[in-house]
Amino acid sequence: MARKSLIHRDLKPENILLHSRSKGNFDIRIADFGFALDLSKPTECANSQTYICGTPGYMAPEAALGRGYSLKSDIFSIGSIFYSILTLRNLFPGKDHDTIMK
């Protein structure tokens, strides 16, 4: 999404969809842009850059600490998703949101 100057801010497995028009051929699609920021609109970013949003366990550490979001925040989320897929474990284990955020 870097070409579009968007930061999704809530990438997680539930927001990644597979679409197929023919058997064995899939397109990856990203859904739920409710928390997305458009970097081409500076006033929008200034007002909501440090607003903490996203899903614990997939959220970049700098975002969880209230330091704001960047395109790298989404890269961290994608890495966390891949970690979960490859290991069948969450990157940050915990029984509830507070434990995961700590």
Coordinates of N, CA and C in Angstrom, one line a residue:
M1 N 0.8 -1.2 0.0 CA 0.0 0.0 0.0 C 0.9 1.3 0.0
A2 N 2.2 1.1 0.0 CA 3.1 2.2 0.0 C 2.9 3.1 -1.3
R3 N 2.6 2.4 -2.4 CA 2.3 3.2 -3.6 C 1.1 4.1 -3.5
K4 N 0.2 3.7 -2.7 CA -1.1 4.5 -2.5 C -0.9 5.4 -1.3
S5 N 0.2 5.4 -0.6 CA 0.4 6.3 0.6 C -0.7 6.0 1.6
L6 N -1.0 4.8 1.9 CA -2.0 4.4 2.9 C -1.3 3.6 4.0
I7 N -1.7 3.8 5.2 CA -1.3 3.0 6.3 C -2.6 2.3 6.8
H8 N -2.6 1.0 6.7 CA -3.8 0.2 7.1 C -4.1 0.3 8.6
R9 N -3.1 0.1 9.4 CA -3.2 0.1 10.9 C -3.9 -1.0 11.6
D10 N -4.5 -1.9 10.8 CA -5.1 -3.1 11.5 C -5.0 -4.3 10.6
L11 N -3.8 -4.6 10.1 CA -3.6 -5.8 9.4 C -3.5 -7.0 10.3
K12 N -4.3 -8.0 10.0 CA -4.4 -9.2 10.8 C -5.0 -10.3 9.9
P13 N -4.9 -11.6 10.2 CA -5.3 -12.6 9.3 C -6.8 -12.5 8.9
E14 N -7.6 -12.0 9.7 CA -9.0 -11.8 9.4 C -9.3 -10.8 8.3
N15 N -8.3 -9.9 8.1 CA -8.4 -8.8 7.1 C -7.7 -9.1 5.8
I16 N -7.2 -10.4 5.7 CA -6.6 -10.8 4.4 C -7.5 -11.8 3.8
L17 N -7.9 -11.6 2.6 CA -8.8 -12.4 1.9 C -8.2 -13.0 0.6
L18 N -8.6 -14.2 0.3 CA -8.2 -14.9 -1.0 C -9.4 -14.9 -1.9
H19 N -9.1 -14.4 -3.2 CA -10.1 -14.4 -4.2 C -9.7 -15.2 -5.4
S20 N -10.6 -16.0 -5.9 CA -10.2 -16.9 -7.0 C -11.3 -16.8 -8.1
R21 N -10.8 -16.6 -9.4 CA -11.8 -16.7 -10.5 C -11.6 -18.0 -11.2
S22 N -10.5 -18.7 -11.0 CA -10.2 -20.0 -11.6 C -9.5 -20.9 -10.6
K23 N -9.7 -22.1 -10.7 CA -9.2 -23.1 -9.7 C -7.7 -23.0 -9.6
G24 N -7.2 -22.8 -8.4 CA -5.8 -22.8 -8.2 C -5.1 -21.5 -8.4
N25 N -5.9 -20.4 -8.8 CA -5.3 -19.1 -9.0 C -6.0 -18.1 -8.1
F26 N -5.2 -17.6 -7.1 CA -5.7 -16.8 -6.1 C -5.1 -15.4 -6.1
D27 N -5.9 -14.4 -5.8 CA -5.5 -13.0 -5.6 C -5.6 -12.8 -4.1
I28 N -4.6 -12.1 -3.5 CA -4.7 -11.7 -2.1 C -5.3 -10.3 -2.1
R29 N -6.3 -10.1 -1.2 CA -7.0 -8.8 -1.1 C -7.0 -8.5 0.4
I30 N -6.9 -7.2 0.6 CA -6.9 -6.7 2.0 C -8.2 -6.0 2.2
A31 N -8.8 -6.2 3.4 CA -10.1 -5.7 3.7 C -10.1 -4.8 4.9
D32 N -11.1 -4.1 5.2 CA -11.3 -3.3 6.5 C -10.4 -2.2 6.6
F33 N -10.6 -1.1 5.9 CA -9.8 0.0 5.9 C -10.3 1.1 6.9
G34 N -11.1 0.7 7.9 CA -11.7 1.6 8.8 C -10.7 2.4 9.6
F35 N -9.5 1.9 9.9 CA -8.5 2.6 10.7 C -7.4 3.2 9.8
A36 N -7.5 3.1 8.5 CA -6.5 3.5 7.5 C -6.3 5.0 7.5
L37 N -5.0 5.4 7.3 CA -4.6 6.8 7.2 C -4.1 7.0 5.8
D38 N -4.5 8.1 5.2 CA -4.1 8.5 3.8 C -3.0 9.5 4.1
L39 N -1.7 9.1 3.8 CA -0.6 10.0 4.0 C -0.6 11.2 3.1
S40 N -1.3 11.2 2.0 CA -1.4 12.3 1.1 C -2.3 13.4 1.6
K41 N -2.9 13.2 2.8 CA -3.8 14.2 3.4 C -3.2 14.5 4.8
P42 N -2.2 15.5 4.8 CA -1.5 15.8 6.1 C -2.4 16.2 7.3
T43 N -3.5 16.8 7.0 CA -4.4 17.2 8.1 C -5.1 16.0 8.8
E44 N -5.4 15.0 8.0 CA -6.0 13.8 8.5 C -5.0 13.1 9.3
C45 N -3.8 13.0 8.9 CA -2.7 12.3 9.6 C -2.3 13.0 10.9
A46 N -2.3 14.3 10.9 CA -1.9 15.0 12.1 C -2.9 14.8 13.2
N47 N -4.2 14.7 12.9 CA -5.2 14.5 13.9 C -5.3 13.1 14.5
S48 N -4.9 12.1 13.7 CA -5.1 10.7 14.2 C -3.8 9.9 14.1
Q49 N -2.7 10.4 13.9 CA -1.4 9.7 13.8 C -1.1 8.9 15.1
T50 N -1.3 9.5 16.3 CA -1.0 8.9 17.5 C -2.1 8.2 18.2
Y51 N -3.3 8.2 17.6 CA -4.4 7.4 18.1 C -4.1 6.0 18.0
I52 N -4.1 5.3 19.2 CA -3.8 3.8 19.2 C -4.9 3.0 18.7
C53 N -4.7 2.3 17.6 CA -5.8 1.4 17.1 C -5.1 0.2 16.4
G54 N -5.9 -0.8 16.2 CA -5.4 -2.0 15.7 C -5.7 -3.2 16.6
T55 N -5.1 -4.3 16.3 CA -5.4 -5.5 17.1 C -4.1 -5.9 17.8
P56 N -4.2 -6.1 19.2 CA -3.0 -6.5 19.9 C -2.5 -7.8 19.4
G57 N -1.2 -7.9 19.3 CA -0.6 -9.1 18.7 C -0.1 -8.9 17.3
Y58 N -0.7 -7.9 16.6 CA -0.3 -7.6 15.3 C 0.1 -6.2 15.1
M59 N 0.0 -5.4 16.2 CA 0.3 -4.0 16.2 C 1.8 -3.8 16.4
A60 N 2.3 -2.8 15.7 CA 3.7 -2.5 15.8 C 4.0 -1.9 17.2
P61 N 5.2 -2.2 17.8 CA 5.5 -1.7 19.2 C 5.4 -0.2 19.3
E62 N 5.9 0.6 18.3 CA 5.9 2.0 18.4 C 4.5 2.5 18.4
A63 N 3.6 1.9 17.7 CA 2.2 2.3 17.7 C 1.5 2.0 19.0
A64 N 1.8 0.8 19.6 CA 1.3 0.5 20.9 C 1.8 1.4 22.0
L65 N 2.9 2.0 21.8 CA 3.5 2.9 22.8 C 3.0 4.4 22.6
G66 N 2.2 4.6 21.6 CA 1.6 5.9 21.3 C 2.6 6.8 20.5
R67 N 3.6 6.2 19.8 CA 4.5 7.0 19.1 C 4.1 7.3 17.6
G68 N 3.0 6.8 17.3 CA 2.5 7.0 15.9 C 2.7 5.8 15.0
Y69 N 2.2 6.0 13.8 CA 2.3 5.0 12.8 C 3.1 5.4 11.6
S70 N 3.6 4.5 10.9 CA 4.3 4.7 9.6 C 4.1 3.5 8.7
L71 N 4.6 3.6 7.5 CA 4.4 2.5 6.6 C 5.1 1.2 7.2
K72 N 6.1 1.4 8.0 CA 6.8 0.3 8.6 C 5.9 -0.4 9.6
S73 N 4.9 0.3 10.2 CA 4.0 -0.3 11.1 C 3.2 -1.5 10.4
D74 N 2.8 -1.3 9.2 CA 2.1 -2.4 8.5 C 3.1 -3.5 8.1
I75 N 4.3 -3.2 7.9 CA 5.3 -4.2 7.6 C 5.5 -5.1 8.8
F76 N 5.5 -4.5 10.0 CA 5.6 -5.3 11.3 C 4.4 -6.2 11.4
S77 N 3.2 -5.7 11.1 CA 2.0 -6.5 11.2 C 2.0 -7.7 10.2
I78 N 2.5 -7.5 9.0 CA 2.7 -8.6 8.1 C 3.7 -9.6 8.6
G79 N 4.8 -9.2 9.2 CA 5.7 -10.1 9.8 C 5.1 -10.9 10.9
S80 N 4.3 -10.3 11.7 CA 3.6 -11.0 12.8 C 2.6 -12.0 12.2
I81 N 1.9 -11.7 11.2 CA 1.0 -12.6 10.5 C 1.8 -13.8 10.0
F82 N 2.9 -13.6 9.3 CA 3.7 -14.7 8.8 C 4.3 -15.6 9.9
Y83 N 4.7 -14.9 11.0 CA 5.2 -15.7 12.1 C 4.1 -16.7 12.6
S84 N 2.9 -16.1 12.7 CA 1.7 -17.0 13.2 C 1.5 -18.1 12.2
I85 N 1.5 -17.8 11.0 CA 1.3 -18.9 9.9 C 2.4 -20.0 10.0
L86 N 3.6 -19.5 10.1 CA 4.7 -20.5 10.1 C 4.9 -21.3 11.3
T87 N 4.6 -20.7 12.5 CA 4.8 -21.4 13.8 C 3.5 -21.9 14.4
L88 N 2.4 -21.5 13.9 CA 1.1 -21.8 14.5 C 1.0 -21.3 15.9
R89 N 1.7 -20.2 16.2 CA 1.7 -19.6 17.5 C 1.6 -18.1 17.3
N90 N 1.1 -17.3 18.3 CA 1.0 -15.9 18.2 C 2.4 -15.3 18.6
L91 N 2.8 -14.2 17.9 CA 4.1 -13.6 18.3 C 4.1 -13.1 19.7
F92 N 3.0 -12.6 20.2 CA 2.8 -12.1 21.6 C 1.7 -12.9 22.2
P93 N 2.1 -14.0 23.0 CA 1.1 -14.8 23.6 C 0.4 -14.1 24.8
G94 N -0.8 -14.4 25.0 CA -1.5 -13.9 26.2 C -3.0 -14.3 26.1
K95 N -3.6 -14.3 27.3 CA -5.0 -14.7 27.4 C -6.0 -13.6 27.1
D96 N -5.5 -12.3 27.3 CA -6.4 -11.2 27.1 C -5.6 -10.0 26.4
H97 N -6.4 -9.0 26.0 CA -5.8 -7.9 25.3 C -4.7 -7.2 26.2
D98 N -5.0 -7.0 27.5 CA -4.0 -6.3 28.4 C -2.7 -7.1 28.5
T99 N -2.8 -8.4 28.6 CA -1.5 -9.2 28.7 C -0.7 -9.1 27.4
I100 N -1.4 -9.2 26.3 CA -0.7 -9.1 25.0 C -0.1 -7.7 24.8
M101 N -0.7 -6.7 25.2 CA -0.2 -5.3 25.0 C 1.0 -5.1 25.9
K102 N 1.1 -5.8 27.1 CA 2.2 -5.6 28.0 C 3.4 -6.3 27.4

